[in-house]
Short mmCIF file of C-alpha atoms and ligand atoms in Angstrom, two decimals:
data_model
loop_
_atom_site.label_atom_id
_atom_site.label_comp_id
_atom_site.label_asym_id
_atom_site.label_seq_id
_atom_site.Cartn_x
_atom_site.Cartn_y
_atom_site.Cartn_z
CA MET A 1 50.81 -31.98 20.64
CA SER A 2 53.33 -30.64 23.15
CA ASN A 3 55.53 -27.66 22.38
CA THR A 4 58.59 -29.92 22.36
CA GLN A 5 57.03 -32.17 19.74
CA ASP A 6 55.98 -29.14 17.71
CA TYR A 7 59.55 -27.96 17.81
CA VAL A 8 60.97 -31.33 16.79
CA GLN A 9 58.45 -31.61 13.95
CA TRP A 10 59.21 -28.10 12.79
CA PHE A 11 62.95 -28.69 12.87
CA ARG A 12 62.65 -31.95 10.95
CA GLY A 13 60.37 -30.22 8.48
CA ALA A 14 62.98 -27.50 7.94
CA ALA A 15 65.81 -29.98 7.36
CA PRO A 16 65.24 -30.53 3.61
CA TYR A 17 65.20 -26.77 3.06
CA ILE A 18 68.37 -26.24 5.10
CA LYS A 19 70.06 -28.83 2.92
CA ALA A 20 68.60 -27.47 -0.32
CA HIS A 21 69.66 -23.85 0.37
CA ARG A 22 73.24 -24.58 1.42
CA LYS A 23 75.82 -23.04 -0.94
CA LYS A 24 73.03 -21.45 -3.00
CA THR A 25 73.16 -17.78 -3.97
CA PHE A 26 70.39 -15.48 -2.75
CA VAL A 27 70.06 -11.81 -3.69
CA ILE A 28 67.96 -9.99 -1.08
CA MET A 29 66.67 -6.46 -1.47
CA VAL A 30 65.32 -4.72 1.63
CA SER A 31 63.45 -1.43 1.27
CA ASP A 32 64.57 1.42 3.51
CA GLU A 33 61.10 1.56 5.08
CA VAL A 34 61.74 -1.94 6.42
CA ILE A 35 65.28 -1.00 7.48
CA TYR A 36 63.89 1.80 9.68
CA SER A 37 60.97 -0.27 11.00
CA ASP A 38 60.73 -2.30 14.19
CA ARG A 39 60.87 -5.49 12.10
CA PHE A 40 64.48 -4.83 11.16
CA VAL A 41 66.26 -6.23 14.23
CA GLY A 42 64.59 -9.59 13.68
CA LEU A 43 65.45 -9.45 9.99
CA VAL A 44 69.15 -8.80 10.69
CA HIS A 45 69.13 -11.84 12.93
CA ASP A 46 67.53 -13.94 10.18
CA ILE A 47 70.02 -12.71 7.56
CA ALA A 48 72.88 -13.72 9.89
CA LEU A 49 71.27 -17.12 10.30
CA LEU A 50 71.12 -17.60 6.50
CA ASN A 51 74.82 -16.77 6.29
CA HIS A 52 75.59 -19.32 8.99
CA LEU A 53 73.59 -21.95 7.14
CA GLY A 54 76.03 -21.60 4.25
CA ILE A 55 73.87 -19.48 1.94
CA LYS A 56 75.77 -17.02 -0.26
CA LEU A 57 74.21 -13.60 0.21
CA VAL A 58 74.15 -10.40 -1.78
CA ILE A 59 72.12 -7.76 0.05
CA LEU A 60 70.86 -4.51 -1.38
CA HIS A 61 68.97 -1.70 0.22
CA GLY A 62 66.41 0.65 -1.24
CA SER A 63 66.47 4.37 -0.44
CA ARG A 64 63.26 5.82 -1.85
CA SER A 65 61.55 7.02 1.33
CA SER A 66 64.84 8.37 2.75
CA ILE A 67 65.44 10.39 -0.42
CA ASP A 68 61.87 11.70 -0.11
CA SER A 69 62.46 12.86 3.46
CA HIS A 70 65.83 14.45 2.59
CA PHE A 71 64.09 16.36 -0.19
CA ALA A 72 61.32 17.44 2.20
CA ASP A 73 63.83 18.51 4.91
CA ASN A 74 65.75 20.58 2.37
CA LYS A 75 62.62 21.96 0.70
CA LEU A 76 63.60 20.42 -2.62
CA GLU A 77 60.99 19.55 -5.17
CA SER A 78 60.94 15.95 -6.46
CA ARG A 79 60.38 15.75 -10.19
CA PHE A 80 59.26 12.48 -11.71
CA HIS A 81 58.88 11.27 -15.28
CA HIS A 82 57.17 7.91 -15.89
CA ASN A 83 57.35 7.38 -12.13
CA ILE A 84 61.16 7.73 -12.18
CA ARG A 85 62.75 10.46 -10.08
CA ILE A 86 64.76 12.91 -12.18
CA THR A 87 68.07 13.29 -10.36
CA ASP A 88 69.72 16.47 -11.61
CA ALA A 89 73.12 17.91 -10.71
CA ALA A 90 71.63 20.10 -7.97
CA THR A 91 69.79 17.29 -6.18
CA LEU A 92 72.38 14.53 -6.71
CA PRO A 93 74.34 15.40 -3.52
CA PHE A 94 71.14 15.03 -1.45
CA VAL A 95 70.37 11.72 -3.13
CA ILE A 96 73.89 10.45 -2.41
CA GLN A 97 73.64 11.65 1.18
CA ALA A 98 70.30 9.89 1.70
CA ILE A 99 71.58 6.65 0.14
CA ASN A 100 74.77 6.74 2.20
CA GLU A 101 72.83 7.28 5.40
CA VAL A 102 70.66 4.24 4.77
CA ARG A 103 73.69 2.24 3.83
CA THR A 104 75.66 3.25 6.92
CA PHE A 105 72.73 2.41 9.19
CA PHE A 106 72.21 -0.91 7.39
CA GLU A 107 75.91 -1.75 7.55
CA ALA A 108 76.07 -0.84 11.25
CA GLN A 109 73.08 -3.05 12.06
CA LEU A 110 74.55 -5.95 10.12
CA SER A 111 77.77 -5.52 12.12
CA THR A 112 76.22 -5.60 15.59
CA GLY A 113 77.31 -9.10 16.57
CA LEU A 114 73.65 -9.54 17.55
CA PRO A 115 73.91 -9.20 21.35
CA ASN A 116 70.95 -10.55 23.37
CA THR A 117 69.74 -12.69 20.48
CA PRO A 118 70.15 -16.41 19.78
CA MET A 119 72.80 -15.43 17.19
CA SER A 120 74.86 -13.53 19.76
CA GLY A 121 78.53 -13.23 18.83
CA SER A 122 78.02 -14.12 15.19
CA GLU A 123 79.44 -11.48 12.92
CA LEU A 124 78.91 -11.11 9.23
CA SER A 125 81.82 -10.17 7.01
CA LEU A 126 80.40 -7.47 4.75
CA VAL A 127 82.13 -6.38 1.56
CA SER A 128 81.21 -3.53 -0.77
CA GLY A 129 82.83 -2.09 -3.86
CA ASN A 130 82.40 -0.72 -7.33
CA PHE A 131 80.55 -3.79 -8.57
CA VAL A 132 77.83 -1.90 -10.42
CA THR A 133 78.47 0.05 -13.59
CA GLY A 134 75.71 2.52 -14.35
CA MET A 135 74.81 4.52 -17.42
CA PRO A 136 72.41 7.41 -18.02
CA LEU A 137 68.77 6.71 -18.75
CA GLY A 138 69.22 9.50 -21.27
CA VAL A 139 66.56 11.73 -22.72
CA ILE A 140 63.03 10.32 -22.50
CA ASP A 141 60.19 12.13 -24.29
CA GLY A 142 62.45 15.17 -24.56
CA ILE A 143 63.26 15.13 -20.82
CA ASP A 144 66.88 14.63 -19.80
CA MET A 145 66.88 12.20 -16.88
CA GLN A 146 70.43 13.37 -16.01
CA HIS A 147 71.78 11.37 -13.05
CA SER A 148 68.90 8.89 -13.04
CA GLY A 149 70.51 5.84 -14.48
CA LYS A 150 70.18 2.20 -15.37
CA VAL A 151 72.43 -0.78 -14.89
CA ARG A 152 75.08 -1.28 -17.56
CA ASP A 153 77.11 -4.09 -16.07
CA ILE A 154 77.55 -6.12 -12.89
CA LYS A 155 80.99 -7.44 -11.99
CA HIS A 156 79.64 -10.89 -11.29
CA ASP A 157 82.99 -12.72 -11.27
CA GLU A 158 84.32 -10.46 -8.52
CA ILE A 159 81.09 -10.84 -6.51
CA ASN A 160 81.19 -14.62 -6.91
CA GLU A 161 84.79 -14.76 -5.68
CA LEU A 162 83.81 -12.88 -2.52
CA LEU A 163 80.75 -15.07 -1.96
CA ALA A 164 82.91 -18.18 -2.25
CA LEU A 165 84.97 -16.80 0.64
CA ASN A 166 81.80 -16.49 2.74
CA HIS A 167 81.66 -12.70 2.58
CA VAL A 168 78.27 -11.05 2.37
CA VAL A 169 78.21 -8.52 -0.47
CA LEU A 170 76.36 -5.30 0.35
CA LEU A 171 75.20 -3.04 -2.47
CA SER A 172 73.56 0.40 -2.55
CA ASN A 173 71.44 1.66 -5.40
CA LEU A 174 74.27 3.75 -6.87
CA GLY A 175 76.19 3.00 -10.04
CA TYR A 176 79.34 4.60 -11.41
CA SER A 177 79.91 5.15 -15.11
CA ARG A 178 83.16 4.52 -16.92
CA THR A 179 83.48 8.29 -17.17
CA GLY A 180 83.32 8.64 -13.38
CA GLU A 181 79.75 9.90 -13.07
CA VAL A 182 77.37 8.78 -10.32
CA PHE A 183 73.89 7.46 -11.11
CA ASN A 184 70.87 6.92 -8.92
CA LEU A 185 69.55 3.47 -9.86
CA PRO A 186 66.16 1.95 -9.04
CA ALA A 187 67.00 -0.56 -6.28
CA GLU A 188 64.39 -3.12 -7.42
CA GLU A 189 65.82 -3.16 -10.93
CA LEU A 190 69.38 -3.33 -9.63
CA ALA A 191 68.51 -6.34 -7.45
CA GLY A 192 66.95 -8.05 -10.49
CA LYS A 193 70.02 -7.38 -12.65
CA VAL A 194 72.40 -8.60 -9.95
CA ALA A 195 70.39 -11.81 -9.55
CA GLN A 196 70.41 -12.31 -13.32
CA ALA A 197 74.15 -11.65 -13.63
CA LEU A 198 74.90 -14.12 -10.82
CA LYS A 199 72.28 -16.61 -12.09
CA ALA A 200 71.09 -16.56 -8.48
CA ASP A 201 68.99 -19.33 -7.03
CA LYS A 202 66.71 -16.82 -5.38
CA LEU A 203 65.88 -13.15 -5.70
CA ILE A 204 64.05 -11.96 -2.60
CA TYR A 205 62.32 -8.60 -2.17
CA ILE A 206 61.40 -7.57 1.36
CA GLN A 207 59.19 -4.56 1.09
CA GLN A 208 56.09 -3.13 2.74
CA GLY A 209 52.81 -2.67 0.88
CA ILE A 210 53.10 -5.74 -1.35
CA THR A 211 50.01 -7.54 -0.14
CA ASN A 212 47.49 -4.84 0.84
CA GLY A 213 47.49 -6.25 4.35
CA GLU A 214 46.45 -9.76 3.31
CA ALA A 215 49.49 -12.00 3.66
CA THR A 216 48.64 -15.32 2.04
CA ALA A 217 51.36 -17.57 0.73
CA SER A 218 51.02 -18.18 -2.98
CA THR A 219 52.97 -19.50 -5.93
CA LEU A 220 52.74 -17.82 -9.31
CA SER A 221 53.98 -18.71 -12.76
CA ALA A 222 55.29 -15.99 -15.07
CA SER A 223 52.01 -16.01 -17.01
CA GLU A 224 49.99 -15.61 -13.80
CA CYS A 225 52.22 -12.60 -12.97
CA ASP A 226 51.34 -11.18 -16.38
CA LEU A 227 47.62 -11.45 -15.56
CA MET A 228 48.17 -9.71 -12.21
CA LEU A 229 50.05 -6.91 -13.95
CA GLN A 230 46.98 -6.25 -16.06
CA ASP A 231 44.62 -6.32 -13.06
CA PRO A 232 43.86 -2.77 -11.80
CA ALA A 233 43.31 -4.17 -8.26
CA THR A 234 46.98 -5.22 -7.97
CA PRO A 235 48.85 -2.77 -5.66
CA SER A 236 51.37 -0.63 -7.57
CA GLU A 237 54.29 -1.73 -5.32
CA LEU A 238 53.48 -5.32 -6.18
CA LYS A 239 53.19 -4.56 -9.90
CA SER A 240 56.68 -3.11 -10.06
CA LEU A 241 58.12 -6.18 -8.33
CA LEU A 242 56.15 -8.61 -10.50
CA GLY A 243 57.67 -6.98 -13.58
CA GLN A 244 61.14 -7.55 -12.15
CA ALA A 245 60.20 -11.10 -11.18
CA ILE A 246 59.11 -12.01 -14.72
CA GLN A 247 62.36 -10.69 -16.19
CA ALA A 248 64.44 -12.52 -13.59
CA ILE A 249 62.61 -15.82 -14.12
CA GLN A 250 63.01 -15.50 -17.88
CA ALA A 251 66.74 -14.93 -17.33
CA GLN A 252 67.14 -18.22 -15.41
CA VAL A 253 66.86 -16.94 -11.83
CA LYS A 254 65.14 -19.94 -10.32
CA ARG A 255 62.74 -18.32 -7.89
CA VAL A 256 61.67 -14.85 -6.88
CA HIS A 257 60.07 -14.28 -3.47
CA LEU A 258 58.09 -11.20 -2.51
CA ILE A 259 57.82 -10.77 1.23
CA ASP A 260 55.73 -8.18 3.03
CA PRO A 261 57.27 -8.10 6.51
CA GLN A 262 54.01 -8.06 8.45
CA VAL A 263 55.10 -11.01 10.57
CA ASP A 264 58.39 -11.27 12.44
CA GLY A 265 60.36 -14.09 10.76
CA GLY A 266 58.44 -13.95 7.45
CA LEU A 267 61.72 -14.57 5.58
CA LEU A 268 62.37 -17.78 7.52
CA LEU A 269 58.78 -18.96 7.06
CA GLU A 270 59.10 -18.40 3.33
CA LEU A 271 62.42 -20.22 3.03
CA PHE A 272 62.09 -23.08 5.50
CA THR A 273 58.45 -24.14 5.57
CA ARG A 274 56.47 -26.09 3.02
CA ASP A 275 53.58 -23.60 2.97
CA GLY A 276 55.84 -20.56 2.71
CA TYR A 277 54.72 -17.09 3.67
CA GLY A 278 54.99 -14.64 0.79
CA ILE A 279 54.50 -14.71 -2.96
CA MET A 280 56.81 -17.04 -4.84
CA VAL A 281 57.28 -16.62 -8.58
CA THR A 282 58.79 -19.62 -10.25
CA ASN A 283 59.39 -21.21 -13.61
CA LEU A 284 58.70 -24.49 -11.85
CA PHE A 285 55.24 -24.54 -13.36
CA TYR A 286 56.56 -25.18 -16.81
CA GLU A 287 54.18 -23.28 -19.02
CA GLY A 288 53.10 -26.47 -20.80
CA SER A 289 52.35 -28.42 -17.62
CA ARG A 290 48.71 -29.19 -16.96
CA ALA A 291 46.26 -31.80 -15.69
CA ALA A 292 45.70 -34.47 -18.33
CA SER A 293 42.43 -34.91 -20.17
CA ILE A 294 40.99 -37.89 -22.01
CA ASP A 295 42.44 -36.49 -25.25
CA ASP A 296 45.95 -37.06 -23.87
CA VAL A 297 45.62 -40.84 -23.51
CA GLY A 298 47.16 -41.49 -26.96
CA GLY A 299 50.09 -39.16 -26.24
CA ILE A 300 50.72 -40.75 -22.84
CA LEU A 301 50.66 -44.24 -24.38
CA SER A 302 53.24 -43.27 -27.01
CA LEU A 303 55.45 -41.67 -24.35
CA ILE A 304 55.47 -44.63 -21.98
CA GLU A 305 55.54 -47.41 -24.59
CA PRO A 306 59.38 -47.58 -24.88
CA HIS A 307 59.71 -47.72 -21.08
CA GLU A 308 57.13 -50.48 -20.89
CA SER A 309 58.95 -52.47 -23.57
CA SER A 310 62.24 -52.14 -21.68
CA GLY A 311 60.51 -53.20 -18.45
CA VAL A 312 61.14 -49.91 -16.60
CA LEU A 313 57.42 -49.16 -16.37
CA VAL A 314 54.63 -51.65 -15.74
CA ALA A 315 52.50 -52.06 -18.85
CA ARG A 316 49.22 -50.15 -18.64
CA SER A 317 46.31 -50.72 -20.98
CA ARG A 318 44.54 -47.86 -22.74
CA GLU A 319 41.45 -48.62 -20.60
CA GLN A 320 43.40 -48.34 -17.37
CA ILE A 321 44.89 -44.99 -18.38
CA GLU A 322 41.46 -43.76 -19.40
CA LEU A 323 40.09 -44.72 -15.99
CA GLU A 324 42.95 -43.01 -14.16
CA ILE A 325 43.33 -40.01 -16.46
CA SER A 326 42.09 -37.50 -13.86
CA HIS A 327 45.14 -38.39 -11.72
CA PHE A 328 47.66 -37.67 -14.49
CA GLN A 329 49.67 -34.50 -14.95
CA VAL A 330 51.39 -33.96 -18.29
CA ILE A 331 53.82 -31.57 -19.94
CA GLU A 332 53.04 -30.74 -23.52
CA LYS A 333 55.41 -29.14 -25.98
CA ASP A 334 54.53 -28.35 -29.58
CA GLY A 335 51.48 -30.58 -29.36
CA MET A 336 53.39 -33.60 -28.07
CA ILE A 337 53.21 -35.07 -24.56
CA ILE A 338 56.84 -35.02 -23.44
CA ALA A 339 56.41 -35.95 -19.77
CA CYS A 340 53.77 -37.46 -17.53
CA ILE A 341 53.17 -38.59 -13.97
CA ALA A 342 50.22 -40.07 -12.12
CA CYS A 343 49.38 -39.52 -8.44
CA ILE A 344 46.66 -42.01 -7.54
CA PRO A 345 45.09 -41.74 -4.08
CA ASP A 346 43.99 -44.88 -2.25
CA SER A 347 40.51 -45.25 -0.76
CA SER A 348 41.54 -43.51 2.50
CA ALA A 349 42.60 -40.45 0.48
CA ARG A 350 45.58 -40.09 2.88
CA THR A 351 48.08 -42.07 0.81
CA ALA A 352 48.74 -41.89 -2.90
CA GLU A 353 50.85 -43.82 -5.37
CA ILE A 354 53.24 -42.01 -7.68
CA ALA A 355 53.17 -43.97 -10.91
CA CYS A 356 53.81 -43.80 -14.60
CA LEU A 357 56.52 -41.14 -14.35
CA ALA A 358 58.21 -40.71 -17.69
CA VAL A 359 60.07 -37.98 -19.54
CA HIS A 360 60.70 -38.17 -23.29
CA GLU A 361 64.30 -39.15 -23.99
CA SER A 362 65.11 -35.87 -25.75
CA TYR A 363 64.03 -33.87 -22.71
CA GLN A 364 65.52 -35.95 -19.90
CA GLY A 365 67.92 -34.28 -17.50
CA SER A 366 66.40 -30.82 -17.81
CA GLY A 367 64.40 -30.96 -14.60
CA LEU A 368 60.99 -31.95 -16.00
CA GLY A 369 60.74 -35.09 -13.86
CA ASN A 370 61.56 -33.01 -10.81
CA GLN A 371 59.01 -30.35 -11.80
CA LEU A 372 56.22 -32.88 -12.28
CA LEU A 373 56.97 -34.56 -8.98
CA GLN A 374 56.91 -31.21 -7.18
CA ILE A 375 53.63 -30.22 -8.80
CA VAL A 376 51.84 -33.44 -7.83
CA GLU A 377 53.36 -33.38 -4.34
CA ASP A 378 52.15 -29.83 -3.85
CA ARG A 379 48.62 -30.70 -5.01
CA ALA A 380 48.54 -33.95 -3.01
CA SER A 381 49.56 -32.17 0.16
CA LYS A 382 46.90 -29.50 -0.37
CA SER A 383 44.25 -32.19 -0.80
CA GLY A 384 45.12 -33.78 2.56
CA ILE A 385 47.40 -36.60 1.39
CA SER A 386 50.23 -37.09 3.83
CA ARG A 387 52.17 -40.00 2.35
CA LEU A 388 53.32 -41.00 -1.11
CA TYR A 389 54.61 -44.36 -2.21
CA THR A 390 56.04 -45.65 -5.43
CA LEU A 391 57.15 -49.01 -6.79
CA THR A 392 60.27 -48.98 -8.88
CA THR A 393 62.81 -51.38 -10.29
CA ARG A 394 65.45 -49.08 -11.79
CA THR A 395 64.69 -45.59 -10.64
CA SER A 396 64.97 -45.93 -6.87
CA HIS A 397 67.95 -43.59 -6.61
CA TRP A 398 66.15 -40.84 -8.45
CA PHE A 399 63.27 -41.09 -5.97
CA ILE A 400 65.62 -41.31 -2.98
CA GLU A 401 67.27 -38.10 -4.17
CA HIS A 402 63.80 -36.59 -4.13
CA GLY A 403 63.14 -37.45 -0.48
CA PHE A 404 61.73 -41.00 -0.73
CA VAL A 405 63.03 -43.77 1.52
CA GLU A 406 62.94 -47.50 0.97
CA SER A 407 60.44 -49.42 3.07
CA ARG A 408 60.27 -53.19 3.53
CA ASP A 409 57.21 -53.31 5.79
CA PHE A 410 54.82 -50.94 4.00
CA LYS A 411 51.54 -52.70 3.22
CA LEU A 412 50.21 -51.81 -0.19
CA PRO A 413 46.57 -50.66 -0.24
CA GLU A 414 44.28 -53.57 -1.12
CA ALA A 415 43.32 -52.30 -4.56
CA ARG A 416 47.00 -51.89 -5.44
CA LEU A 417 47.89 -55.29 -3.97
CA ALA A 418 45.45 -56.93 -6.39
CA ARG A 419 47.55 -55.64 -9.31
CA TYR A 420 50.93 -56.22 -7.63
CA ASN A 421 53.34 -58.47 -9.50
CA PRO A 422 55.95 -59.80 -7.02
CA GLU A 423 58.05 -61.18 -9.87
CA ARG A 424 59.10 -57.69 -10.85
CA GLY A 425 60.94 -57.44 -7.51
CA SER A 426 60.10 -53.73 -7.29
CA LYS A 427 61.35 -51.70 -4.38
CA ILE A 428 58.73 -49.80 -2.43
CA LEU A 429 59.68 -46.24 -1.54
CA LEU A 430 57.81 -43.87 0.75
CA LYS A 431 57.77 -40.15 1.29
CA SER A 432 55.89 -38.18 3.95
CA ILE A 433 54.62 -34.86 2.66
C1 COA B 501 63.50 -40.87 -14.15
C2 COA B 501 63.04 -39.74 -15.04
C3 COA B 501 61.52 -39.61 -14.91
C4 COA B 501 63.69 -38.45 -14.56
O1 COA B 501 63.21 -37.36 -15.30
P1 COA B 501 64.20 -36.16 -15.74
O2 COA B 501 63.36 -35.04 -16.22
O3 COA B 501 65.23 -36.70 -16.67
O4 COA B 501 64.83 -35.84 -14.32
P2 COA B 501 65.48 -34.52 -13.78
O5 COA B 501 65.97 -33.69 -14.92
O6 COA B 501 64.55 -33.91 -12.82
O7 COA B 501 66.73 -35.15 -13.01
C5 COA B 501 67.82 -35.60 -13.74
C6 COA B 501 68.76 -36.32 -12.82
O8 COA B 501 68.20 -37.61 -12.52
C7 COA B 501 69.20 -38.58 -12.79
N1 COA B 501 68.52 -39.82 -13.16
C8 COA B 501 67.83 -40.08 -14.29
N2 COA B 501 67.39 -41.37 -14.25
C9 COA B 501 67.84 -41.91 -13.11
C10 COA B 501 67.72 -43.19 -12.51
N3 COA B 501 67.07 -44.18 -13.11
N4 COA B 501 68.28 -43.37 -11.30
C11 COA B 501 68.95 -42.39 -10.68
N5 COA B 501 69.10 -41.15 -11.20
C12 COA B 501 68.54 -40.92 -12.41
C13 COA B 501 70.00 -38.00 -13.93
O9 COA B 501 71.26 -38.61 -14.00
C14 COA B 501 70.10 -36.56 -13.50
O10 COA B 501 71.06 -36.40 -12.50
P3 COA B 501 72.18 -35.26 -12.61
O11 COA B 501 71.41 -33.97 -12.70
O12 COA B 501 72.95 -35.40 -11.36
O13 COA B 501 72.92 -35.57 -13.85
C15 COA B 501 63.41 -39.92 -16.53
O14 COA B 501 64.80 -40.13 -16.62
C16 COA B 501 62.69 -41.06 -17.20
O15 COA B 501 61.66 -40.85 -17.82
N6 COA B 501 63.23 -42.27 -17.10
C17 COA B 501 62.63 -43.41 -17.71
C18 COA B 501 61.32 -43.83 -17.07
C19 COA B 501 61.46 -44.08 -15.58
O16 COA B 501 62.47 -44.58 -15.09
N7 COA B 501 60.38 -43.77 -14.85
C20 COA B 501 60.27 -44.00 -13.43
C21 COA B 501 59.64 -45.34 -13.27
S1 COA B 501 59.38 -45.72 -11.58
#
């Protein structure tokens, strides 16, 4: 394929993501090691691009390695308790100085107007303020953590107002108490709390050392994160972020992305390509979702029966479901099958039919249909299927909203044609994956 075609394909492939991300809120934390690395210029460019694509951005920076070097330069000893730096009154000015230096550098880079880059002339409007209220960590195991603090409150309404005006909100890992004290906050935790307070669509950590040098795109559920937290082989940087990711996901942040900036443009690959680039933590894989087994046939039959009676779904016999059970995905809650979908490949194994999609009435409208479709699409694409089709009488708009298009000239695979009932007048919808 020529480069031009590659480019066209890539751009078309990115289109659904461009559309999906528009007007969404992303909280991005960048570690100071990345800010001072040669990857940073490219990253600034990519952040500007996100802003121009209509994404609402809150950006935070970390300061850990800069604080370390300020301490070393000034021959100060770092004291830690439970891996948290104890910031006392004597070292607080050095901590503030280090944080302000990172912030000023970060702010300056984000204000460059990006000369000599494809985003030349585009300027971000950055806004900062006292959006973070901190409070003392207090005394832990008899040790007073002094100016090491935790997040008390995020002024989310004020931040949201600024985001609506297309400003980019820039935050440092400092918090101020209601009594006027300054607290050094862990940047990863602050990013998590900001994302939770804003109910952000994405929380993104860009930090070195996450993947031990092996960058492979992966998707994790909260329970898979739990398993990785218990695994001694998981790098400690990754563990700390996974802990934040679980909390964020449980607090309704939709997705958390962990990006190790080994490749220039990793952020764009993660956000605008199907395969992604980093680690994505999501609640998409509803904890009760799983491949169906023969024991689920009864539950599936009870779930689809009302839709068969009303003519929305084609009637399927118990035998047919038993034969096709390996192609079904179900969601189970409290022992009951509350949603199901089938993805049945044809003999070429390049095309598959999406069939028998149903969500129990009490659970409709909470995203389960969407989750099941995404799960089977993801699996189908990984198994080499490039096209999905579905036949529907009353649900065409739902499928169209999920990327399907109506087709009048698609020829059904022979095996499917044998069971086709033209009297239903079903529409045939296709989706390339
Ligand atoms: C279609 C169905 C699977 C969607 O599952 P779900 O979990 O409710 O869907 P989601 O929560 O992901 O999406 C809900 C959105 O889809 C919309 N929707 C639901 N049914 C729709 C339909 N028939 N046509 C168009 N949009 C529909 C809802 O209005 C809602 O939109 P909103 O968020 O803008 O209000 C479910 O409604 C269902 O089981 N319907 C009956 C069986 C059926 O039609 N199966 C498909 C046969 S081909």
